[in-house]
Amino acid sequence: MDTFRVELGAQAHPVHVGAEILDRLGELACAAGLKSGRAALITDSNVARLYGGRATDALAQGGFDAAIIEVAAGEGSKSAATLDQVYDRLVAAQLDRSSVIFALGGGVVGDLAGFAAATYLRGLAVVQVPTTMTAQVDSALGGKTGINHRSAKNLIGAFHQPRMILADVATLATLPDREFREGLAEVIKYGAIMDAPMIAALESAMPAILARDASSLQRIVDQSLRHKATVVASDEREGGLRKILNFGHTIGHALEASAGYGSYFHGEAVAIGMIAATALSRAHAGLSAADADRLQRLIEAAGLPTKMPTAWRGEHFERALKLDKKRTGEGVEFVLLDRLGHALTRKLGFEEIVAHL
Ligand SMILES: NC(=O)c1ccc[n+]([C@@H]2O[C@H](COP(=O)([O-])OP(=O)(O)OC[C@H]3O[C@@H](n4cnc5c(N)ncnc54)[C@H](O)[C@@H]3O)[C@@H](O)[C@H]2O)c1
Ligand SMILES: [Zn+2]
């Protein structure tokens, strides 16, 4: 097991990454200083079936008497209606201010349970126990929580740092292939923006990763979370450095929104977005052709798409791009690479972006 801390002053917390460590959840939560007793385990229908029993047993061993709160699997559960049901269950479980909420599942559960924890009784401790690639390398760390509004994704939310993160890479064995691969887009992203040796390691380890070899998974989850922790610790609320985590996301979000949510998985749209961002990096940041090629080949090796769909140049896409949150004035704050392993941001006009797609 690898353990490190996210250095956030009073909100610093440990991160544990390992294979078959779910059974140590209760013990490690106690070691993190969390108070045992009444607790809640929020999870979704798929994850409850696969890991709910093991998680509650592990919690019982640490003295946590956890009420299981199960929501339907899928993005639809990041809603005010589901949140309201979660509050009902928290009331019924008689949690008090010192109780702990455990979020066991993918990013949907992490965001929903994190937001419930941020708001219920003005804030309860939350432990993130991510079980998807996306959640293990990205959403569990950083403290962003929230739900969707009918008008936009993630519109309602709060920053609420977890008290501990436990990523058991063995749980990734049961993840459907497409969900597994999309999470790799974020892993490749960390290498592209801040760690050139990680790109080389991914190039050689990709077959083992795709075969879900536990030690390879432990390495990439650990590296990814450490990179995100470094960025988040230096810039918790997304003023400056944290922006580089949006590499591939400006085009990616516009693609997701214009193609209709669901046609592309987030990581697939980000993969295409990273390729588009490399073309812009060639034009505006001096990225070499060789580096651009390497990134493209790595994304292909992960089984992710790299081509803009033929029908992208629609009005929907332009509107979505213009609506991007990171848009300032007439331009978009765009994350570019000047070389593999190093990112910078540049304000680019809308026409400059579209010209290179
Ligand atoms: N808070 C953040 O910083 C942040 C960052 C990135 C994404 N997100 C959010 O995360 C969400 C997407 O997360 P996701 O991709 O994990 O989706 P998800 O939570 O919907 O999980 C995907 C599917 O996998 C199933 N599943 C989960 N773990 C499994 C396992 N071990 N084995 C088998 N099946 C399993 C789930 O039941 C679900 O059907 C989005 O709502 C997105 O907005 C948040
Ligand atoms: Zn992302």
mmCIF file of C-alpha atoms and ligand atoms in Angstrom, residues 44 46-47 50-51 73-75 78 106-109 111 131-132 134-135 138-139 144 153-154 171 174-176 179 182 228, ligand 1:
data_model
loop_
_atom_site.group_PDB
_atom_site.id
_atom_site.type_symbol
_atom_site.label_atom_id
_atom_site.label_comp_id
_atom_site.label_asym_id
_atom_site.label_seq_id
_atom_site.Cartn_x
_atom_site.Cartn_y
_atom_site.Cartn_z
ATOM 1 C CA ASP A 44 -24.930 2.873 -5.814
ATOM 2 C CA ASN A 46 -23.961 -1.824 -8.814
ATOM 3 C CA VAL A 47 -21.275 -1.143 -6.253
ATOM 4 C CA LEU A 50 -20.180 -6.006 -5.598
ATOM 5 C CA TYR A 51 -18.532 -4.406 -2.561
ATOM 6 C CA ALA A 73 -26.429 3.703 -10.506
ATOM 7 C CA GLY A 74 -25.853 6.450 -13.056
ATOM 8 C CA GLU A 75 -25.517 10.192 -13.523
ATOM 9 C CA LYS A 78 -26.593 13.466 -9.009
ATOM 10 C CA GLY A 106 -17.606 6.179 -8.796
ATOM 11 C CA GLY A 107 -17.645 9.916 -9.297
ATOM 12 C CA VAL A 108 -21.425 10.077 -9.095
ATOM 13 C CA VAL A 109 -21.474 8.651 -5.578
ATOM 14 C CA ASP A 111 -19.922 13.961 -5.713
ATOM 15 C CA THR A 131 -14.153 2.362 -7.201
ATOM 16 C CA THR A 132 -13.920 3.601 -10.815
ATOM 17 C CA THR A 134 -12.176 8.174 -13.041
ATOM 18 C CA ALA A 135 -12.888 8.441 -9.338
ATOM 19 C CA ASP A 138 -9.473 12.270 -10.341
ATOM 20 C CA SER A 139 -12.784 12.947 -8.632
ATOM 21 C CA LYS A 144 -15.191 19.355 -5.309
ATOM 22 C CA LYS A 153 -24.030 19.732 -14.978
ATOM 23 C CA ASN A 154 -22.369 20.367 -11.588
ATOM 24 C CA THR A 171 -12.052 -3.075 -7.305
ATOM 25 C CA THR A 174 -15.003 -5.517 -12.230
ATOM 26 C CA LEU A 175 -15.296 -2.195 -14.063
ATOM 27 C CA PRO A 176 -16.728 -2.455 -17.612
ATOM 28 C CA GLU A 179 -15.496 2.906 -18.133
ATOM 29 C CA GLU A 182 -12.085 6.443 -20.228
ATOM 30 C CA LYS A 228 -3.452 16.068 -8.499
HETATM 31 N N1 LIG B 1 -15.507 16.102 -8.145
HETATM 32 C C1 LIG B 1 -14.645 16.104 -9.139
HETATM 33 O O1 LIG B 1 -13.580 16.722 -9.061
HETATM 34 C C2 LIG B 1 -14.967 15.307 -10.375
HETATM 35 C C3 LIG B 1 -13.963 15.051 -11.318
HETATM 36 C C4 LIG B 1 -14.291 14.253 -12.415
HETATM 37 C C5 LIG B 1 -15.582 13.741 -12.560
HETATM 38 N N2 LIG B 1 -16.524 14.023 -11.632
HETATM 39 C C6 LIG B 1 -17.889 13.487 -11.753
HETATM 40 O O2 LIG B 1 -17.812 12.079 -11.708
HETATM 41 C C7 LIG B 1 -18.944 11.536 -12.384
HETATM 42 C C8 LIG B 1 -18.483 10.395 -13.258
HETATM 43 O O3 LIG B 1 -17.881 9.414 -12.456
HETATM 44 P P1 LIG B 1 -17.686 7.921 -12.959
HETATM 45 O O4 LIG B 1 -17.144 7.958 -14.329
HETATM 46 O O5 LIG B 1 -16.937 7.222 -11.903
HETATM 47 O O6 LIG B 1 -19.179 7.408 -13.118
HETATM 48 P P2 LIG B 1 -20.165 6.570 -12.166
HETATM 49 O O7 LIG B 1 -19.999 6.944 -10.761
HETATM 50 O O8 LIG B 1 -21.493 6.720 -12.764
HETATM 51 O O9 LIG B 1 -19.665 5.081 -12.376
HETATM 52 C C9 LIG B 1 -19.735 4.486 -13.657
HETATM 53 C C10 LIG B 1 -20.460 3.130 -13.594
HETATM 54 O O10 LIG B 1 -19.590 2.164 -13.028
HETATM 55 C C11 LIG B 1 -20.253 1.462 -11.978
HETATM 56 N N3 LIG B 1 -19.191 1.046 -11.062
HETATM 57 C C12 LIG B 1 -18.546 1.810 -10.154
HETATM 58 N N4 LIG B 1 -17.538 1.117 -9.603
HETATM 59 C C13 LIG B 1 -17.557 -0.112 -10.159
HETATM 60 C C14 LIG B 1 -16.739 -1.274 -10.015
HETATM 61 N N5 LIG B 1 -15.661 -1.271 -9.221
HETATM 62 N N6 LIG B 1 -17.054 -2.362 -10.741
HETATM 63 C C15 LIG B 1 -18.107 -2.333 -11.599
HETATM 64 N N7 LIG B 1 -18.889 -1.272 -11.805
HETATM 65 C C16 LIG B 1 -18.621 -0.167 -11.082
HETATM 66 C C17 LIG B 1 -21.243 2.432 -11.448
HETATM 67 O O11 LIG B 1 -22.301 1.775 -10.797
HETATM 68 C C18 LIG B 1 -21.719 3.117 -12.733
HETATM 69 O O12 LIG B 1 -22.674 2.341 -13.369
HETATM 70 C C19 LIG B 1 -19.571 12.671 -13.144
HETATM 71 O O13 LIG B 1 -20.773 13.050 -12.518
HETATM 72 C C20 LIG B 1 -18.552 13.791 -13.051
HETATM 73 O O14 LIG B 1 -19.152 15.078 -13.040
HETATM 74 C C21 LIG B 1 -16.234 14.786 -10.546
#
